[in-house]
mmCIF file of C-alpha atoms in Angstrom:
data_model
loop_
_atom_site.group_PDB
_atom_site.id
_atom_site.type_symbol
_atom_site.label_atom_id
_atom_site.label_comp_id
_atom_site.label_asym_id
_atom_site.label_seq_id
_atom_site.Cartn_x
_atom_site.Cartn_y
_atom_site.Cartn_z
ATOM 1 C CA UNK G 1 108.810 40.445 -123.036
ATOM 2 C CA UNK G 2 107.817 38.434 -120.811
ATOM 3 C CA UNK G 3 110.667 38.500 -117.315
ATOM 4 C CA UNK G 4 111.669 35.024 -116.525
ATOM 5 C CA UNK G 5 111.031 33.824 -112.847
ATOM 6 C CA UNK G 6 113.178 34.326 -110.598
ATOM 7 C CA UNK G 7 114.402 31.210 -109.285
ATOM 8 C CA UNK G 8 113.767 30.286 -105.732
ATOM 9 C CA UNK G 9 117.385 29.193 -103.163
ATOM 10 C CA UNK G 10 116.708 26.304 -101.312
ATOM 11 C CA UNK G 11 117.732 28.455 -98.612
ATOM 12 C CA UNK G 12 114.614 30.384 -99.393
ATOM 13 C CA UNK G 13 112.311 27.657 -98.372
ATOM 14 C CA UNK G 14 113.594 25.970 -95.582
ATOM 15 C CA UNK G 15 112.653 26.759 -92.082
ATOM 16 C CA UNK G 16 115.188 28.937 -89.996
ATOM 17 C CA UNK G 17 116.595 27.565 -86.857
ATOM 18 C CA UNK G 18 115.304 31.399 -84.560
ATOM 19 C CA UNK G 19 116.868 28.885 -81.457
ATOM 20 C CA UNK G 20 120.710 28.383 -83.223
ATOM 21 C CA UNK G 21 120.093 31.724 -83.861
ATOM 22 C CA UNK G 22 119.910 33.244 -80.278
ATOM 23 C CA UNK G 23 122.467 34.939 -78.793
ATOM 24 C CA UNK G 24 124.162 32.251 -75.730
ATOM 25 C CA UNK G 25 122.974 33.842 -72.810
ATOM 26 C CA UNK G 26 119.719 33.747 -74.446
ATOM 27 C CA UNK G 27 120.314 30.206 -74.483
ATOM 28 C CA UNK G 28 121.871 29.026 -71.092
ATOM 29 C CA UNK G 29 119.186 30.567 -69.647
ATOM 30 C CA UNK G 30 116.659 28.324 -71.461
ATOM 31 C CA UNK G 31 118.148 25.815 -70.961
ATOM 32 C CA UNK G 32 118.617 26.127 -66.759
ATOM 33 C CA UNK G 33 114.804 25.697 -66.783
ATOM 34 C CA UNK G 34 115.171 22.477 -67.845
ATOM 35 C CA UNK G 35 116.416 19.042 -66.300
ATOM 36 C CA UNK G 36 119.778 18.603 -66.643
ATOM 37 C CA UNK G 37 119.509 15.311 -68.086
ATOM 38 C CA UNK G 38 117.441 17.154 -71.231
ATOM 39 C CA UNK G 39 119.468 20.341 -71.388
ATOM 40 C CA UNK G 40 122.345 17.943 -72.072
ATOM 41 C CA UNK G 41 120.555 16.147 -75.050
ATOM 42 C CA UNK G 42 121.242 19.867 -76.575
ATOM 43 C CA UNK G 43 124.221 18.468 -77.204
ATOM 44 C CA UNK G 44 123.810 16.366 -80.348
ATOM 45 C CA UNK G 45 121.818 19.508 -82.062
ATOM 46 C CA UNK G 46 124.913 20.599 -83.754
ATOM 47 C CA UNK G 47 128.592 21.427 -83.726
ATOM 48 C CA UNK G 48 127.301 24.657 -81.604
ATOM 49 C CA UNK G 49 125.388 22.858 -79.002
ATOM 50 C CA UNK G 50 128.493 20.611 -77.887
ATOM 51 C CA UNK G 51 129.338 22.199 -74.835
ATOM 52 C CA UNK G 52 126.551 24.916 -74.378
ATOM 53 C CA UNK G 53 124.878 22.806 -71.319
ATOM 54 C CA UNK G 54 128.408 22.960 -70.078
ATOM 55 C CA UNK G 55 128.043 27.009 -68.969
ATOM 56 C CA UNK G 56 125.425 26.308 -67.254
ATOM 57 C CA UNK G 57 123.951 29.113 -64.271
ATOM 58 C CA UNK G 58 121.120 26.642 -62.475
ATOM 59 C CA UNK G 59 121.377 22.651 -62.153
ATOM 60 C CA UNK G 60 118.210 21.101 -61.800
ATOM 61 C CA UNK G 61 118.958 17.341 -60.988
ATOM 62 C CA UNK G 62 116.355 15.628 -60.981
ATOM 63 C CA UNK G 63 115.191 11.506 -61.323
ATOM 64 C CA UNK G 64 112.799 9.830 -62.712
ATOM 65 C CA UNK G 65 111.041 6.226 -61.434
ATOM 66 C CA UNK G 66 112.457 4.956 -64.695
ATOM 67 C CA UNK G 67 116.043 6.095 -63.912
ATOM 68 C CA UNK G 68 118.109 3.157 -62.608
ATOM 69 C CA UNK G 69 119.832 5.752 -59.243
ATOM 70 C CA UNK G 70 123.447 3.972 -60.346
ATOM 71 C CA UNK G 71 122.774 4.839 -63.534
ATOM 72 C CA UNK G 72 121.427 8.979 -61.922
ATOM 73 C CA UNK G 73 124.106 8.810 -59.559
ATOM 74 C CA UNK G 74 127.410 9.026 -62.800
ATOM 75 C CA UNK G 75 125.746 11.381 -64.877
ATOM 76 C CA UNK G 76 125.390 13.635 -61.573
ATOM 77 C CA UNK G 77 128.977 12.863 -60.904
ATOM 78 C CA UNK G 78 130.175 13.746 -65.020
ATOM 79 C CA UNK G 79 128.251 16.311 -65.200
ATOM 80 C CA UNK G 80 130.369 17.886 -62.237
ATOM 81 C CA UNK G 81 133.054 17.107 -63.426
ATOM 82 C CA UNK G 82 132.529 18.186 -67.210
ATOM 83 C CA UNK G 83 130.725 21.335 -66.387
ATOM 84 C CA UNK G 84 133.111 24.256 -66.781
ATOM 85 C CA UNK G 85 134.176 25.147 -63.701
ATOM 86 C CA UNK G 86 135.197 28.850 -64.222
ATOM 87 C CA UNK G 87 131.898 29.771 -64.923
ATOM 88 C CA UNK G 88 130.183 31.404 -62.244
ATOM 89 C CA UNK G 89 126.549 29.079 -60.614
ATOM 90 C CA UNK G 90 123.083 30.735 -58.899
ATOM 91 C CA UNK G 91 121.485 27.921 -58.789
ATOM 92 C CA UNK G 92 121.714 24.620 -58.306
ATOM 93 C CA UNK G 93 118.416 21.824 -57.656
ATOM 94 C CA UNK G 94 119.281 18.295 -56.193
ATOM 95 C CA UNK G 95 115.796 15.877 -55.866
ATOM 96 C CA UNK G 96 115.994 12.037 -55.230
ATOM 97 C CA UNK G 97 112.552 10.937 -53.754
ATOM 98 C CA UNK G 98 112.977 7.191 -55.460
ATOM 99 C CA UNK G 99 114.826 3.919 -55.071
ATOM 100 C CA UNK G 100 118.304 2.798 -53.574
ATOM 101 C CA UNK G 101 120.548 6.694 -53.489
ATOM 102 C CA UNK G 102 124.512 6.565 -52.040
ATOM 103 C CA UNK G 103 125.521 8.987 -49.743
ATOM 104 C CA UNK G 104 128.681 9.731 -51.042
ATOM 105 C CA UNK G 105 126.639 11.746 -54.199
ATOM 106 C CA UNK G 106 124.809 14.006 -50.597
ATOM 107 C CA UNK G 107 129.097 14.792 -50.566
ATOM 108 C CA UNK G 108 129.928 15.723 -54.158
ATOM 109 C CA UNK G 109 126.611 17.909 -54.417
ATOM 110 C CA UNK G 110 127.493 20.026 -51.309
ATOM 111 C CA UNK G 111 131.156 20.319 -52.027
ATOM 112 C CA UNK G 112 130.598 21.443 -55.682
ATOM 113 C CA UNK G 113 127.948 23.944 -54.523
ATOM 114 C CA UNK G 114 129.654 25.242 -51.831
ATOM 115 C CA UNK G 115 133.427 26.120 -54.061
ATOM 116 C CA UNK G 116 130.559 27.688 -56.931
ATOM 117 C CA UNK G 117 129.227 30.227 -53.924
ATOM 118 C CA UNK G 118 125.532 29.638 -54.902
ATOM 119 C CA UNK G 119 122.109 31.955 -54.699
ATOM 120 C CA UNK G 120 119.340 28.405 -54.554
ATOM 121 C CA UNK G 121 120.160 25.659 -52.484
ATOM 122 C CA UNK G 122 117.347 22.637 -53.102
ATOM 123 C CA UNK G 123 118.077 19.147 -51.988
ATOM 124 C CA UNK G 124 115.112 16.933 -51.586
ATOM 125 C CA UNK G 125 115.578 13.198 -50.580
ATOM 126 C CA UNK G 126 113.235 10.660 -49.649
ATOM 127 C CA UNK G 127 115.475 7.101 -47.997
ATOM 128 C CA UNK G 128 115.672 4.333 -44.998
ATOM 129 C CA UNK G 129 119.807 4.511 -44.806
ATOM 130 C CA UNK G 130 120.612 6.159 -41.774
ATOM 131 C CA UNK G 131 123.698 7.043 -43.490
ATOM 132 C CA UNK G 132 121.352 9.930 -46.179
ATOM 133 C CA UNK G 133 120.504 10.924 -41.830
ATOM 134 C CA UNK G 134 123.886 11.499 -41.035
ATOM 135 C CA UNK G 135 124.867 13.307 -43.396
ATOM 136 C CA UNK G 136 121.521 15.949 -43.679
ATOM 137 C CA UNK G 137 123.360 16.345 -40.574
ATOM 138 C CA UNK G 138 126.730 17.883 -41.930
ATOM 139 C CA UNK G 139 125.081 19.788 -44.794
ATOM 140 C CA UNK G 140 122.719 21.225 -42.844
ATOM 141 C CA UNK G 141 125.337 22.557 -40.853
ATOM 142 C CA UNK G 142 127.935 23.290 -44.019
ATOM 143 C CA UNK G 143 124.690 25.395 -45.162
ATOM 144 C CA UNK G 144 124.852 27.643 -41.984
ATOM 145 C CA UNK G 145 129.301 27.051 -42.922
ATOM 146 C CA UNK G 146 129.444 27.794 -45.774
ATOM 147 C CA UNK G 147 126.768 30.061 -47.808
ATOM 148 C CA UNK G 148 126.510 32.724 -46.089
ATOM 149 C CA UNK G 149 124.783 34.941 -49.943
ATOM 150 C CA UNK G 150 122.105 32.275 -49.678
ATOM 151 C CA UNK G 151 118.890 33.655 -50.935
ATOM 152 C CA UNK G 152 117.102 30.686 -51.847
ATOM 153 C CA UNK G 153 117.443 26.900 -49.465
ATOM 154 C CA UNK G 154 115.273 23.971 -50.107
ATOM 155 C CA UNK G 155 115.652 21.498 -47.272
ATOM 156 C CA UNK G 156 113.423 17.818 -47.183
ATOM 157 C CA UNK G 157 115.332 13.976 -45.847
ATOM 158 C CA UNK G 158 112.062 11.559 -45.024
ATOM 159 C CA UNK G 159 113.833 8.728 -43.801
ATOM 160 C CA UNK G 160 111.024 7.056 -41.481
ATOM 161 C CA UNK G 161 113.527 8.741 -38.544
ATOM 162 C CA UNK G 162 113.421 11.742 -36.385
ATOM 163 C CA UNK G 163 114.972 14.658 -38.387
ATOM 164 C CA UNK G 164 115.610 17.140 -35.794
ATOM 165 C CA UNK G 165 116.280 21.032 -37.353
ATOM 166 C CA UNK G 166 118.680 22.598 -36.124
ATOM 167 C CA UNK G 167 117.476 25.487 -33.267
ATOM 168 C CA UNK G 168 118.613 27.780 -34.872
ATOM 169 C CA UNK G 169 119.893 28.897 -38.184
ATOM 170 C CA UNK G 170 121.900 31.400 -39.463
ATOM 171 C CA UNK G 171 121.446 32.348 -43.254
ATOM 172 C CA UNK G 172 121.129 36.544 -42.795
ATOM 173 C CA UNK G 173 120.550 36.409 -47.200
ATOM 174 C CA UNK G 174 117.891 34.360 -47.098
ATOM 175 C CA UNK G 175 114.980 35.474 -48.489
ATOM 176 C CA UNK G 176 112.610 31.687 -48.894
ATOM 177 C CA UNK G 177 113.159 28.800 -47.890
ATOM 178 C CA UNK G 178 110.731 25.849 -48.107
ATOM 179 C CA UNK G 179 110.929 22.414 -44.976
ATOM 180 C CA UNK G 180 110.203 18.446 -45.249
ATOM 181 C CA UNK G 181 109.927 16.149 -42.717
ATOM 182 C CA UNK G 182 111.800 18.617 -40.489
ATOM 183 C CA UNK G 183 111.188 18.345 -36.469
ATOM 184 C CA UNK G 184 112.222 21.860 -35.283
ATOM 185 C CA UNK G 185 114.455 21.437 -31.794
ATOM 186 C CA UNK G 186 112.657 23.344 -28.120
ATOM 187 C CA UNK G 187 114.608 26.228 -27.632
ATOM 188 C CA UNK G 188 117.038 25.298 -23.725
ATOM 189 C CA UNK G 189 114.952 26.560 -20.941
ATOM 190 C CA UNK G 190 111.686 26.008 -22.880
ATOM 191 C CA UNK G 191 108.505 25.251 -24.026
ATOM 192 C CA UNK G 192 108.646 26.231 -27.564
ATOM 193 C CA UNK G 193 110.990 25.886 -31.151
ATOM 194 C CA UNK G 194 111.335 28.842 -32.350
ATOM 195 C CA UNK G 195 114.233 28.360 -35.679
ATOM 196 C CA UNK G 196 114.116 30.885 -37.702
ATOM 197 C CA UNK G 197 114.793 34.272 -35.090
ATOM 198 C CA UNK G 198 117.588 34.791 -36.870
ATOM 199 C CA UNK G 199 116.905 35.417 -41.044
ATOM 200 C CA UNK G 200 116.115 38.889 -40.319
ATOM 201 C CA UNK G 201 115.158 39.251 -44.745
ATOM 202 C CA UNK G 202 112.407 35.330 -44.634
ATOM 203 C CA UNK G 203 109.967 36.914 -47.012
ATOM 204 C CA UNK G 204 108.288 33.318 -47.587
ATOM 205 C CA UNK G 205 108.051 30.179 -45.905
ATOM 206 C CA UNK G 206 106.799 27.217 -46.599
ATOM 207 C CA UNK G 207 106.866 23.814 -43.378
ATOM 208 C CA UNK G 208 104.990 19.998 -44.801
ATOM 209 C CA UNK G 209 104.676 17.907 -42.858
ATOM 210 C CA UNK G 210 107.174 19.572 -40.180
ATOM 211 C CA UNK G 211 106.361 18.540 -36.104
ATOM 212 C CA UNK G 212 107.670 19.893 -33.188
ATOM 213 C CA UNK G 213 110.596 18.449 -30.781
ATOM 214 C CA UNK G 214 108.569 16.341 -27.981
ATOM 215 C CA UNK G 215 109.320 18.662 -24.476
ATOM 216 C CA UNK G 216 108.221 18.565 -20.790
ATOM 217 C CA UNK G 217 104.890 20.523 -21.549
ATOM 218 C CA UNK G 218 101.810 19.105 -22.451
ATOM 219 C CA UNK G 219 101.908 21.538 -25.935
ATOM 220 C CA UNK G 220 104.714 21.937 -28.343
ATOM 221 C CA UNK G 221 104.780 24.959 -29.592
ATOM 222 C CA UNK G 222 106.429 26.273 -32.967
ATOM 223 C CA UNK G 223 107.015 30.437 -33.321
ATOM 224 C CA UNK G 224 108.117 31.930 -35.688
ATOM 225 C CA UNK G 225 108.670 35.110 -35.437
ATOM 226 C CA UNK G 226 109.359 36.943 -38.711
ATOM 227 C CA UNK G 227 109.209 40.813 -38.684
ATOM 228 C CA UNK G 228 109.649 40.808 -42.699
ATOM 229 C CA UNK G 229 107.495 37.387 -44.103
ATOM 230 C CA UNK G 230 104.694 38.069 -46.457
ATOM 231 C CA UNK G 231 103.247 34.552 -47.593
ATOM 232 C CA UNK G 232 103.415 31.676 -44.697
ATOM 233 C CA UNK G 233 102.270 28.113 -46.450
ATOM 234 C CA UNK G 234 101.510 24.857 -44.879
ATOM 235 C CA UNK G 235 100.910 21.772 -45.849
ATOM 236 C CA UNK G 236 100.184 18.573 -43.289
ATOM 237 C CA UNK G 237 99.721 15.239 -43.565
ATOM 238 C CA UNK G 238 99.737 13.384 -40.169
ATOM 239 C CA UNK G 239 97.980 14.139 -36.956
ATOM 240 C CA UNK G 240 100.791 15.151 -35.146
ATOM 241 C CA UNK G 241 99.330 18.094 -32.876
ATOM 242 C CA UNK G 242 101.026 21.458 -31.716
ATOM 243 C CA UNK G 243 100.972 24.508 -31.585
ATOM 244 C CA UNK G 244 102.269 27.892 -33.756
ATOM 245 C CA UNK G 245 102.383 30.673 -33.124
ATOM 246 C CA UNK G 246 102.550 33.480 -35.333
ATOM 247 C CA UNK G 247 104.445 37.180 -34.968
ATOM 248 C CA UNK G 248 104.511 38.134 -38.244
ATOM 249 C CA UNK G 249 103.687 41.669 -39.155
ATOM 250 C CA UNK G 250 104.132 41.704 -42.378
ATOM 251 C CA UNK G 251 102.277 39.477 -43.749
ATOM 252 C CA UNK G 252 99.639 39.569 -46.595
ATOM 253 C CA UNK G 253 99.276 35.784 -47.378
ATOM 254 C CA UNK G 254 98.317 31.996 -45.633
ATOM 255 C CA UNK G 255 98.229 28.822 -47.768
ATOM 256 C CA UNK G 256 97.123 25.749 -46.778
ATOM 257 C CA UNK G 257 96.488 22.221 -47.695
ATOM 258 C CA UNK G 258 96.001 18.763 -45.932
ATOM 259 C CA UNK G 259 94.337 18.375 -42.570
ATOM 260 C CA UNK G 260 94.569 20.665 -39.786
ATOM 261 C CA UNK G 261 96.296 19.676 -36.310
ATOM 262 C CA UNK G 262 97.912 23.023 -35.906
ATOM 263 C CA UNK G 263 96.546 25.654 -33.287
ATOM 264 C CA UNK G 264 97.235 28.657 -34.575
ATOM 265 C CA UNK G 265 97.477 31.834 -32.631
ATOM 266 C CA UNK G 266 97.890 35.356 -34.525
ATOM 267 C CA UNK G 267 99.567 38.708 -32.033
ATOM 268 C CA UNK G 268 100.907 40.267 -35.379
ATOM 269 C CA UNK G 269 98.235 38.923 -38.231
ATOM 270 C CA UNK G 270 97.110 42.790 -38.870
ATOM 271 C CA UNK G 271 98.057 43.206 -42.799
ATOM 272 C CA UNK G 272 96.493 39.841 -43.815
ATOM 273 C CA UNK G 273 94.520 40.243 -47.278
ATOM 274 C CA UNK G 274 94.975 36.275 -48.539
ATOM 275 C CA UNK G 275 93.952 33.126 -46.970
ATOM 276 C CA UNK G 276 94.108 30.114 -48.936
ATOM 277 C CA UNK G 277 92.860 26.168 -47.807
ATOM 278 C CA UNK G 278 92.580 22.775 -48.941
ATOM 279 C CA UNK G 279 91.447 20.711 -46.087
ATOM 280 C CA UNK G 280 90.725 17.441 -45.192
ATOM 281 C CA UNK G 281 89.739 15.657 -42.341
ATOM 282 C CA UNK G 282 91.064 12.057 -40.978
ATOM 283 C CA UNK G 283 88.130 9.323 -40.563
ATOM 284 C CA UNK G 284 86.839 9.319 -36.471
ATOM 285 C CA UNK G 285 88.518 12.495 -35.175
ATOM 286 C CA UNK G 286 86.122 15.824 -34.278
ATOM 287 C CA UNK G 287 90.056 17.650 -33.668
ATOM 288 C CA UNK G 288 90.762 18.946 -37.252
ATOM 289 C CA UNK G 289 87.279 20.978 -38.079
ATOM 290 C CA UNK G 290 87.450 22.759 -34.798
ATOM 291 C CA UNK G 291 90.214 23.904 -35.036
ATOM 292 C CA UNK G 292 89.428 25.214 -39.169
ATOM 293 C CA UNK G 293 86.992 27.067 -37.872
ATOM 294 C CA UNK G 294 89.369 28.600 -35.337
ATOM 295 C CA UNK G 295 90.776 29.595 -38.078
ATOM 296 C CA UNK G 296 89.057 31.527 -39.937
ATOM 297 C CA UNK G 297 88.376 33.659 -36.559
ATOM 298 C CA UNK G 298 91.514 34.288 -36.564
ATOM 299 C CA UNK G 299 92.239 35.469 -39.922
ATOM 300 C CA UNK G 300 89.267 37.956 -39.578
ATOM 301 C CA UNK G 301 90.548 40.308 -41.832
ATOM 302 C CA UNK G 302 91.610 39.217 -44.630
ATOM 303 C CA UNK G 303 90.196 40.235 -48.238
ATOM 304 C CA UNK G 304 90.849 37.086 -50.243
ATOM 305 C CA UNK G 305 89.647 33.790 -48.911
ATOM 306 C CA UNK G 306 90.038 31.086 -51.881
ATOM 307 C CA UNK G 307 88.567 27.607 -50.167
ATOM 308 C CA UNK G 308 87.947 24.475 -51.488
ATOM 309 C CA UNK G 309 84.645 22.614 -51.298
ATOM 310 C CA UNK G 310 85.687 20.319 -49.490
ATOM 311 C CA UNK G 311 86.735 22.342 -47.069
ATOM 312 C CA UNK G 312 83.258 23.527 -46.400
ATOM 313 C CA UNK G 313 82.366 20.183 -46.499
ATOM 314 C CA UNK G 314 84.790 19.667 -43.545
ATOM 315 C CA UNK G 315 82.795 23.229 -42.202
ATOM 316 C CA UNK G 316 79.529 21.182 -42.118
ATOM 317 C CA UNK G 317 81.284 18.366 -39.621
ATOM 318 C CA UNK G 318 81.075 21.215 -37.286
ATOM 319 C CA UNK G 319 77.310 20.985 -35.188
ATOM 320 C CA UNK G 320 74.706 24.155 -35.194
ATOM 321 C CA UNK G 321 75.815 25.246 -31.356
ATOM 322 C CA UNK G 322 79.471 25.714 -31.775
ATOM 323 C CA UNK G 323 79.121 27.927 -34.818
ATOM 324 C CA UNK G 324 76.871 30.227 -33.609
ATOM 325 C CA UNK G 325 79.332 31.190 -30.761
ATOM 326 C CA UNK G 326 81.420 31.931 -33.339
ATOM 327 C CA UNK G 327 80.445 35.087 -35.696
ATOM 328 C CA UNK G 328 83.448 37.773 -35.973
ATOM 329 C CA UNK G 329 84.803 36.528 -39.421
ATOM 330 C CA UNK G 330 85.816 38.439 -41.966
ATOM 331 C CA UNK G 331 84.929 41.273 -41.676
ATOM 332 C CA UNK G 332 86.393 42.200 -44.096
ATOM 333 C CA UNK G 333 86.511 40.651 -46.852
ATOM 334 C CA UNK G 334 86.093 40.898 -50.828
ATOM 335 C CA UNK G 335 85.926 38.106 -51.757
ATOM 336 C CA UNK G 336 85.075 34.073 -51.441
ATOM 337 C CA UNK G 337 86.359 32.161 -53.824
ATOM 338 C CA UNK G 338 84.608 28.173 -53.925
ATOM 339 C CA UNK G 339 86.675 25.589 -56.134
ATOM 340 C CA UNK G 340 84.791 23.086 -56.145
ATOM 341 C CA UNK G 341 86.656 19.207 -56.200
ATOM 342 C CA UNK G 342 85.678 16.261 -55.763
ATOM 343 C CA UNK G 343 85.193 14.834 -52.256
ATOM 344 C CA UNK G 344 87.076 11.854 -50.987
ATOM 345 C CA UNK G 345 86.503 8.692 -48.484
ATOM 346 C CA UNK G 346 87.204 9.465 -45.794
ATOM 347 C CA UNK G 347 85.534 13.115 -45.958
ATOM 348 C CA UNK G 348 82.310 10.861 -48.116
ATOM 349 C CA UNK G 349 82.304 8.898 -44.492
ATOM 350 C CA UNK G 350 82.214 11.300 -42.163
ATOM 351 C CA UNK G 351 79.312 12.955 -44.041
ATOM 352 C CA UNK G 352 77.631 10.181 -44.158
ATOM 353 C CA UNK G 353 77.807 9.589 -40.365
ATOM 354 C CA UNK G 354 76.828 12.964 -39.689
ATOM 355 C CA UNK G 355 73.922 13.026 -42.159
ATOM 356 C CA UNK G 356 72.592 9.730 -40.474
ATOM 357 C CA UNK G 357 72.845 11.004 -36.858
ATOM 358 C CA UNK G 358 69.393 12.588 -38.472
ATOM 359 C CA UNK G 359 67.873 10.715 -39.887
ATOM 360 C CA UNK G 360 64.349 8.819 -38.972
ATOM 361 C CA UNK G 361 63.736 6.998 -42.067
ATOM 362 C CA UNK G 362 65.206 3.229 -42.960
ATOM 363 C CA UNK G 363 64.311 3.700 -46.211
ATOM 364 C CA UNK G 364 66.157 7.104 -46.362
ATOM 365 C CA UNK G 365 69.668 6.015 -43.665
ATOM 366 C CA UNK G 366 70.023 2.333 -46.444
ATOM 367 C CA UNK G 367 69.817 5.162 -49.861
ATOM 368 C CA UNK G 368 72.250 7.387 -47.944
ATOM 369 C CA UNK G 369 74.834 4.188 -47.477
ATOM 370 C CA UNK G 370 74.002 2.755 -51.056
ATOM 371 C CA UNK G 371 74.448 6.337 -52.730
ATOM 372 C CA UNK G 372 77.853 6.190 -50.214
ATOM 373 C CA UNK G 373 78.764 2.588 -51.325
ATOM 374 C CA UNK G 374 78.726 3.714 -54.898
ATOM 375 C CA UNK G 375 81.586 7.192 -54.344
ATOM 376 C CA UNK G 376 78.897 9.421 -54.874
ATOM 377 C CA UNK G 377 79.325 12.848 -54.301
ATOM 378 C CA UNK G 378 77.734 14.398 -51.026
ATOM 379 C CA UNK G 379 74.957 17.266 -52.131
ATOM 380 C CA UNK G 380 75.054 19.772 -52.495
ATOM 381 C CA UNK G 381 78.478 20.449 -53.472
ATOM 382 C CA UNK G 382 78.360 23.670 -51.796
ATOM 383 C CA UNK G 383 76.960 23.658 -48.166
ATOM 384 C CA UNK G 384 74.876 27.366 -48.954
ATOM 385 C CA UNK G 385 74.525 27.614 -44.876
ATOM 386 C CA UNK G 386 78.630 27.279 -44.517
ATOM 387 C CA UNK G 387 78.880 30.090 -46.950
ATOM 388 C CA UNK G 388 76.112 31.803 -45.887
ATOM 389 C CA UNK G 389 78.122 32.112 -41.906
ATOM 390 C CA UNK G 390 81.106 33.247 -43.874
ATOM 391 C CA UNK G 391 79.643 36.065 -44.945
ATOM 392 C CA UNK G 392 77.873 37.089 -43.135
ATOM 393 C CA UNK G 393 80.265 40.252 -41.571
ATOM 394 C CA UNK G 394 80.376 40.601 -45.546
ATOM 395 C CA UNK G 395 77.621 40.435 -47.534
ATOM 396 C CA UNK G 396 78.365 42.764 -50.192
ATOM 397 C CA UNK G 397 81.480 39.983 -51.077
ATOM 398 C CA UNK G 398 81.767 38.600 -54.529
ATOM 399 C CA UNK G 399 81.422 34.787 -55.254
ATOM 400 C CA UNK G 400 82.955 32.729 -57.474
ATOM 401 C CA UNK G 401 82.046 29.080 -57.682
ATOM 402 C CA UNK G 402 84.815 26.934 -59.850
ATOM 403 C CA UNK G 403 84.264 23.241 -61.016
ATOM 404 C CA UNK G 404 87.534 21.961 -60.667
ATOM 405 C CA UNK G 405 86.085 18.416 -61.188
ATOM 406 C CA UNK G 406 87.714 16.315 -64.656
ATOM 407 C CA UNK G 407 84.447 14.210 -64.013
ATOM 408 C CA UNK G 408 81.159 15.112 -65.258
ATOM 409 C CA UNK G 409 78.302 15.516 -62.113
ATOM 410 C CA UNK G 410 76.264 13.018 -60.922
ATOM 411 C CA UNK G 411 73.317 12.663 -61.169
ATOM 412 C CA UNK G 412 72.206 11.586 -57.792
ATOM 413 C CA UNK G 413 73.873 12.661 -54.447
ATOM 414 C CA UNK G 414 74.507 11.334 -51.298
#
């Protein structure tokens, strides 16, 4: 007797809702990584999802380029009004970098963050509205007064005007600080700014396009005296020169991207292990390459160094006699990683000028000029003499070349 085949139920072939079957706490955790707009849109999935976004522990407001400012402002206000305030909010991140921004929305954001006693706060704004600048000053004052438990703070304001950072910031629990487009205030009766002296638990510091307030002395100083600092990152795209005094006995990682216009002195950087540098150069200025060279001399105890090929090309602009005078570099190096990137216009111009100085043949000079106009990259992409310079005191260090260029290698070079 042939047994009957069991009928297949529709539920047996339908895909399981694996995400929907997760407990609420896990769904809230997943949604906390999404922009608020995406998180709120999940309310249409089912009855269960209708109110899940109201219980988020983190709110991320990032305005998109195509989004109208008025619609974005209204959306932010609606989310803050309808979120379940009985649920603790751990993090709030607000980014508005395109279009007009109503100043009142910053007040609304800050009042909500204060009422929730958030531990992580991010505010990034691009605006030339003078009212935004005055409100931002009030924001910083409120942060010092109302966020004793804050562990992460990101502040960035590009307004076209000088944005003074307070002379000191009292946040005893802060471990990570990211600052953009600020001018550090000089302490009274001193010639240097020291805004981080009260941050006794700071572990990670990032400063992007920041400068130091002008004072009577010719040289501007920024003192970074933080015993607990482990990671220090700098981004710089300006030609503002100042000197940085590092008093950071726990520093292990230094990272930089941009044009090196700041001299760095390290009285206490003996624990530094990892250095990452992506340096560019502004045409018609000889200062950045020499400053860059001084960094490699100062960070001589680093065990790993990651640089772009562009960085090495910047060093290649330094006259050989300067290189010969600075042989005490990188004595403990174990790994040199070179990321081969595309050479930008400004640096190609400088490299072309440097090559032409040493070319007597008119035919060869014409070839170099033509190659420059066609956007061809210098040859070799990784200058061997600079690699040899970096490895001269650590000849057994491993060298790792990584090609990061999107386009294929060009058949001809400068």
